[in-house]
Short mmCIF file of C-alpha atoms and ligand atoms in Angstrom, two decimals:
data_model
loop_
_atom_site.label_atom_id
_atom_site.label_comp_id
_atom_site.label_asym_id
_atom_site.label_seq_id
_atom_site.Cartn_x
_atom_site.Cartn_y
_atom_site.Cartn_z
CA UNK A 1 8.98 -0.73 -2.27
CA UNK A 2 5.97 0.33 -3.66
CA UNK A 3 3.28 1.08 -1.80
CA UNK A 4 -0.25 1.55 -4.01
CA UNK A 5 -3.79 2.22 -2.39
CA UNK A 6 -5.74 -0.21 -4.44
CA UNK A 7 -9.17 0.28 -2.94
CA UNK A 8 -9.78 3.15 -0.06
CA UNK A 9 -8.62 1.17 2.67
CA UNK A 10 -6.87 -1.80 0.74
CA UNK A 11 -3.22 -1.21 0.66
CA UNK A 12 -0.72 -3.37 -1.90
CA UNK A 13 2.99 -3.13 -1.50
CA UNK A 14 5.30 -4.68 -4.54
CA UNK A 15 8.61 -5.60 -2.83
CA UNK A 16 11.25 -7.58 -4.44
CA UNK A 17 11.21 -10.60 -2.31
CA UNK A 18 10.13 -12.74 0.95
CA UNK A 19 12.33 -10.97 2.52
CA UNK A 20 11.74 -7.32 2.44
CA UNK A 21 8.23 -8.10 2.88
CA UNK A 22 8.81 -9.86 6.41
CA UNK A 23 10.76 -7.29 7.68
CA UNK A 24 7.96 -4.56 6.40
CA UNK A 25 5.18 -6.83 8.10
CA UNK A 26 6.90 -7.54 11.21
CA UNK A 27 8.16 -3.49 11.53
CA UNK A 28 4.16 -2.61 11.37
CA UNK A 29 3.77 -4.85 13.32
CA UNK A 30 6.24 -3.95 16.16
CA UNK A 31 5.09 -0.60 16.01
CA UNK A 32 1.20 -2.20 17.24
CA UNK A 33 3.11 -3.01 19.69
CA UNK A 34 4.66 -0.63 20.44
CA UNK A 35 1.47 1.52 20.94
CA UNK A 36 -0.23 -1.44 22.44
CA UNK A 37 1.99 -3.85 24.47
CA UNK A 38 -1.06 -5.99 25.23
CA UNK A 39 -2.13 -6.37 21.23
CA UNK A 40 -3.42 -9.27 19.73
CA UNK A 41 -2.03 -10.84 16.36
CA UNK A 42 -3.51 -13.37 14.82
CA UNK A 43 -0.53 -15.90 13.22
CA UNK A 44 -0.64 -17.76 10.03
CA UNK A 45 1.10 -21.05 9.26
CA UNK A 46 2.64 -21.94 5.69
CA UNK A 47 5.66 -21.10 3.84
CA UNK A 48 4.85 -17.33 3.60
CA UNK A 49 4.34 -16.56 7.07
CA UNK A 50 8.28 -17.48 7.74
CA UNK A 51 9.99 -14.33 6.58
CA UNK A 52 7.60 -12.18 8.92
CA UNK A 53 8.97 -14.70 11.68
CA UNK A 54 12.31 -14.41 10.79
CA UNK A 55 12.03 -10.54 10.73
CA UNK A 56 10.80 -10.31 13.93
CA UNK A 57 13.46 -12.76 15.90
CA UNK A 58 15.57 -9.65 14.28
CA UNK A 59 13.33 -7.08 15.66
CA UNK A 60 13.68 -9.06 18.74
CA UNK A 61 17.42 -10.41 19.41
CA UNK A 62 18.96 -6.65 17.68
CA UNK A 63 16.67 -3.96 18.53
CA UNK A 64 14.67 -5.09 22.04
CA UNK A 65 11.78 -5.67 20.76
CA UNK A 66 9.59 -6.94 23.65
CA UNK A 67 6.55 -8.74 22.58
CA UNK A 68 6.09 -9.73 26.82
CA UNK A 69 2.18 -8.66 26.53
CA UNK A 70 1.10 -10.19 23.32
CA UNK A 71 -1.15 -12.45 22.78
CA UNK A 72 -1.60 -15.03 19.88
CA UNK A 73 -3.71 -16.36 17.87
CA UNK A 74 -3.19 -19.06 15.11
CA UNK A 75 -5.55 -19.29 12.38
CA UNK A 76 -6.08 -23.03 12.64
CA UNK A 77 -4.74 -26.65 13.17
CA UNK A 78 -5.24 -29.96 11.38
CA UNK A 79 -7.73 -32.54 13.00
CA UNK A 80 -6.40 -36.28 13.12
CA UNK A 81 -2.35 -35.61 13.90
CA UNK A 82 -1.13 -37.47 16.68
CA UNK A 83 0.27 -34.86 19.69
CA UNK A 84 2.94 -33.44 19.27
CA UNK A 85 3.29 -34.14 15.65
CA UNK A 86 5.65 -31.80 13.57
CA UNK A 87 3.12 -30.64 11.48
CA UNK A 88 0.57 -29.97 13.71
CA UNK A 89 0.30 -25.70 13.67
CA UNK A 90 1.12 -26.21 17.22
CA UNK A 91 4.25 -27.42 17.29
CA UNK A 92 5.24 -25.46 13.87
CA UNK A 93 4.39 -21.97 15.63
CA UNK A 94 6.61 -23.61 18.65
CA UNK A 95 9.28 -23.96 16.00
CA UNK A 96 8.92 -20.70 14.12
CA UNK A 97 7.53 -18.11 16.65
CA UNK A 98 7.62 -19.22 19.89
CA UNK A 99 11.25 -20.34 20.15
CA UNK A 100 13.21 -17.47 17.89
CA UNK A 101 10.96 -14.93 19.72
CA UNK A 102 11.34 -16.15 23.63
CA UNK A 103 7.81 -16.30 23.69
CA UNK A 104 5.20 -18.04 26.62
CA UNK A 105 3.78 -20.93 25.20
CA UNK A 106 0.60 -20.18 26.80
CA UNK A 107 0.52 -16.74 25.14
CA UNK A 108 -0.19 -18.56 21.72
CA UNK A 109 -2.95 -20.25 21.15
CA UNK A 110 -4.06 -22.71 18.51
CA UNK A 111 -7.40 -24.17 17.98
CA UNK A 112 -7.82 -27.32 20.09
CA UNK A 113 -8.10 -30.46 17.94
CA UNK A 114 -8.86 -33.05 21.03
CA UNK A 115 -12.26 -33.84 22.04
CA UNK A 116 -15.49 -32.57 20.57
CA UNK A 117 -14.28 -30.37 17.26
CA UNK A 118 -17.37 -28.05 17.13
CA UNK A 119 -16.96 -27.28 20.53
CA UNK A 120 -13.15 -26.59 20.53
CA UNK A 121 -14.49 -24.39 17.65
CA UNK A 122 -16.83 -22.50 20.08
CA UNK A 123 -13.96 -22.08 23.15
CA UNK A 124 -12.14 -21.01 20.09
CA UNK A 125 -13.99 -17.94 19.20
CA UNK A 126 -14.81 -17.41 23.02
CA UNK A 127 -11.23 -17.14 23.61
CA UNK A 128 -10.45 -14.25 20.77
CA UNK A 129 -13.61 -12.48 22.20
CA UNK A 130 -12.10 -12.68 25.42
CA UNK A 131 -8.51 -11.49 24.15
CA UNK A 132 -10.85 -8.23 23.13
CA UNK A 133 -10.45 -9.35 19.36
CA UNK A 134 -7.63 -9.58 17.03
CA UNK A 135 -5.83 -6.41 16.41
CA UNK A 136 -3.54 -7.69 13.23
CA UNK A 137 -4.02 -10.72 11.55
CA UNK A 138 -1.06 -12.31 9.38
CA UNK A 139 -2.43 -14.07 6.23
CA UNK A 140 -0.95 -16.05 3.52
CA UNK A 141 -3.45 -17.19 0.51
CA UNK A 142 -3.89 -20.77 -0.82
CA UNK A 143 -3.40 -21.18 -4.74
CA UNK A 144 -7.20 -21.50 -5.19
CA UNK A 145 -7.65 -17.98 -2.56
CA UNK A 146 -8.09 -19.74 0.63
CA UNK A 147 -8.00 -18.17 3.81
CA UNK A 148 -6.27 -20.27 6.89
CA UNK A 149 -8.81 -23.50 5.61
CA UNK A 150 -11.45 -21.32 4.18
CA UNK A 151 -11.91 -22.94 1.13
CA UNK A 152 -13.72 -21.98 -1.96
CA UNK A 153 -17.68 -21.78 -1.63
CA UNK A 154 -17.25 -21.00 2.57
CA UNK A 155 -19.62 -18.20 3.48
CA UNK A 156 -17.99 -15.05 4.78
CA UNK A 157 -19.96 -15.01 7.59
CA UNK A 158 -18.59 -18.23 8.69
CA UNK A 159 -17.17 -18.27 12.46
CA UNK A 160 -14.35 -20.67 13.66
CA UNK A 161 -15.50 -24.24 12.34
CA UNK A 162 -14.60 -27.70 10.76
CA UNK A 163 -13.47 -28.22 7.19
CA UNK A 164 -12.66 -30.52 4.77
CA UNK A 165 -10.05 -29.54 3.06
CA UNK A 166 -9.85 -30.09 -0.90
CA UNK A 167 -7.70 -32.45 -2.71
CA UNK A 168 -5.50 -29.01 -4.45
CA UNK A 169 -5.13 -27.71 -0.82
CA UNK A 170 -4.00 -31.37 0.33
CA UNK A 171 -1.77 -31.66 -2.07
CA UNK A 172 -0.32 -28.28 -1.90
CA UNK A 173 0.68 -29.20 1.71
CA UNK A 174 1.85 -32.56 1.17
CA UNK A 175 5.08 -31.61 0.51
CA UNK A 176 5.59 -30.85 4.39
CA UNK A 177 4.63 -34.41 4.88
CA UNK A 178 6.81 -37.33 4.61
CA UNK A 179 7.55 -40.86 5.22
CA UNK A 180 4.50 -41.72 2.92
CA UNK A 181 2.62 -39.42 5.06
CA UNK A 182 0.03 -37.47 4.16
CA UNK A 183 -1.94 -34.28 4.99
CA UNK A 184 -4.74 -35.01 7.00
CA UNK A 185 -8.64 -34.04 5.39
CA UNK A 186 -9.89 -32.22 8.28
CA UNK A 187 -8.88 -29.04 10.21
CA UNK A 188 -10.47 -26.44 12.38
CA UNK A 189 -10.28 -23.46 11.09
CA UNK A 190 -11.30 -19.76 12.18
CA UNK A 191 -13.97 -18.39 9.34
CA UNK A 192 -14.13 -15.77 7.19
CA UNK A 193 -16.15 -13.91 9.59
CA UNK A 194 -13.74 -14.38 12.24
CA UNK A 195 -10.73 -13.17 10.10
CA UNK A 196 -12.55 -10.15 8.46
CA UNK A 197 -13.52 -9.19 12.74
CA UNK A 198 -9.92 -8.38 12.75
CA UNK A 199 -9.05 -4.51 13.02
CA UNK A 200 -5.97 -4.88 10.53
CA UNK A 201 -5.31 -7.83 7.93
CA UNK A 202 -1.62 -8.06 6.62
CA UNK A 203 -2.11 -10.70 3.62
CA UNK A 204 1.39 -12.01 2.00
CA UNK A 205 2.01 -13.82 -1.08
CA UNK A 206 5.11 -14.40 -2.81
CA UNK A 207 5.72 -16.36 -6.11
CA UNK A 208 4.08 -17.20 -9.49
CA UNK A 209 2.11 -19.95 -8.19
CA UNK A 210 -0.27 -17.05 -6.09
CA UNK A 211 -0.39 -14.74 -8.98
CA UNK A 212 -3.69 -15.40 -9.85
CA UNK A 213 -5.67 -16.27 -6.08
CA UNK A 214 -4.00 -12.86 -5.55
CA UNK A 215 -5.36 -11.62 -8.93
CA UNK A 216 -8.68 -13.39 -7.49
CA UNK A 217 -8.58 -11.30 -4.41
CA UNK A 218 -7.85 -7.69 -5.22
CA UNK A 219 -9.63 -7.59 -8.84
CA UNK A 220 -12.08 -10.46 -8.83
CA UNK A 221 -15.49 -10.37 -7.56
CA UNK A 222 -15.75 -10.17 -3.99
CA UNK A 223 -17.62 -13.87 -3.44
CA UNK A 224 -16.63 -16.54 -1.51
CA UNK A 225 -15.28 -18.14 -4.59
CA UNK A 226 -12.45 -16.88 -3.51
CA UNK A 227 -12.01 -16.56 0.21
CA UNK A 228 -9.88 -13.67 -0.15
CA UNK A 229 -11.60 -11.47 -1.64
CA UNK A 230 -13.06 -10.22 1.58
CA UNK A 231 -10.18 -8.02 1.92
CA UNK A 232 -11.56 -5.56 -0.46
CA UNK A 233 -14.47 -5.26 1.86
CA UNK A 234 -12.48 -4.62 4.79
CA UNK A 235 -11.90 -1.53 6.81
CA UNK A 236 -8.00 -2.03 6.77
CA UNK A 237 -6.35 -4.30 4.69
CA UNK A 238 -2.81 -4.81 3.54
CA UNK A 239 -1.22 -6.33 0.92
CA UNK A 240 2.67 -7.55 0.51
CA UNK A 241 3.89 -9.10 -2.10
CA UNK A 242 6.85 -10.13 -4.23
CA UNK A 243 6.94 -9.11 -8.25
CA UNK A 244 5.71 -12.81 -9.40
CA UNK A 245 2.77 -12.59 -7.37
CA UNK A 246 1.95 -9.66 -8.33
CA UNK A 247 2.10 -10.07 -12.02
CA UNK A 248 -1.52 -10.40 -12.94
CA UNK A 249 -2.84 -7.45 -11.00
CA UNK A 250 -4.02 -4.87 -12.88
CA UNK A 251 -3.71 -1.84 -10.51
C1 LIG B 301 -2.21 -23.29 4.17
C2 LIG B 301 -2.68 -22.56 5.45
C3 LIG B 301 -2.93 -21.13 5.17
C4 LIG B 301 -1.80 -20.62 4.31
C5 LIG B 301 -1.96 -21.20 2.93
C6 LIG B 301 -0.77 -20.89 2.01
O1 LIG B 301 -2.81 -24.47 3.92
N1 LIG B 301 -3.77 -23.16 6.14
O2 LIG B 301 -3.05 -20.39 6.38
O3 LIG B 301 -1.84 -19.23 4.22
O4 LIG B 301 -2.27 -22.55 2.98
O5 LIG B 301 0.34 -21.60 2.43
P1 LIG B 301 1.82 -21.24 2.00
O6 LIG B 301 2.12 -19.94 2.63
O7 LIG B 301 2.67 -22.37 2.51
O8 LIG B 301 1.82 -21.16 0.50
#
């Protein structure tokens, strides 16, 4: 693995696959844990959140790993989904995280997409402040550098609010859809400012089809033209990705 300080406090590790960089994610963050049983981690959903999953169910099940005092945060959930859907957030974080790890389902929570969306946005951000704030927060990046739904143009200042998403993003996630289904337009999503609140950010991105939103993120501009380039602003900021993704950068 290497491991490359890109900016002062913007770390970028070049591993050779999903793999190695779940298990390096999920062993930094079992030792947060480790030094703070009660943390806070903030959870993404999408393809490239599963290998940090699958690492810790590892960390879990073959080294006693005991995430009993953590709390969870997702970064958002799709508005319009029937309950209980498969591919609401909800009930893919029960599937990935909360199953394979033996967590509480109370000790994650997603965004609520019932009743009045701006104000499940506010008990949303309530709730983290509450929690004391998110200690690490898991990221994957969208194609065109989103963040969670953050999508191109969305202020960095933004708190937890509702999006539309755009018609690359919907059809990016299509593919977990089926039955003629498709994904819905809306989500609630936290914001740029709510993400970059977080003490540590552990962004992954694996393939050629991030190459350049990562590209976009770590040697672009920092604007909100691409969500993701807040990292470079951020106190503490790490980066994991596979070779492919990687490609463009010029560090
Ligand atoms: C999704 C999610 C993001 C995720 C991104 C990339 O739409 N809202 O949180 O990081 O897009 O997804 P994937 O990891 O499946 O490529």
């Amino acid at each position: 693995m290497t491991a490359l300080a890109v900016r002062r406090h913007l770390t970028l590790d070049v591993v050779p696959d999903a793999a190695a960089a779940g298990r390096a994610v999920a062993q930094r963050i079992a030792e947060q844990v480790a030094a703070r049983p009660q943390s806070v981690i903030g959870v993404a959903t999408g393809s490239s959140a599963e290998p940090v999953y699958a690492a810790l169910a590892v960390l879990v099940r073959d080294w006693g790993l005991d995430l009993g005092g953590v709390l969870w945060f997702a970064l958002d959930e799709y508005l319009g989904l029937p309950d209980g859907h498969p591919q609401t957030y909800r009930e893919v974080l029960r599937r990935q995280l909360v199953e394979p790890l033996g967590l509480a389902p109370d000790a994650v929570h997603v965004p609520d997409p019932h009743g009045d969306p701006d104000a499940g946005a506010q008990a949303y951000e309530r709730a983290i402040a509450q929690a004391g704030g998110i200690d690490v927060q898991l990221l994957g990046i969208g194609a065109n550098g989103h963040l969670a739904f953050n999508e191109p143009g969305t202020p960095f200042t933004s708190r937890t609010h509702v999006t539309e998403l755009t018609a690359g993003t919907r059809a990016a996630n299509d593919r977990f859809f089926g039955h003629g289904e498709r994904t819905p337009h809306r989500a609630l999503t936290q914001g740029l400012g709510t993400i970059a609140a977080a003490r540590s950010l552990e962004l992954v991105a694996f393939g050629a089809g991030k190459a350049e939103a990562l590209y976009g993120a770590i040697d672009g501009p920092v604007d909100p033209s691409c969500p993701a380039s807040l990292i470079q602003r951020h106190p503490c900021a790490r980066v994991t990705a596979d070779d492919a993704a990687a490609a463009l950068l010029v560090v």
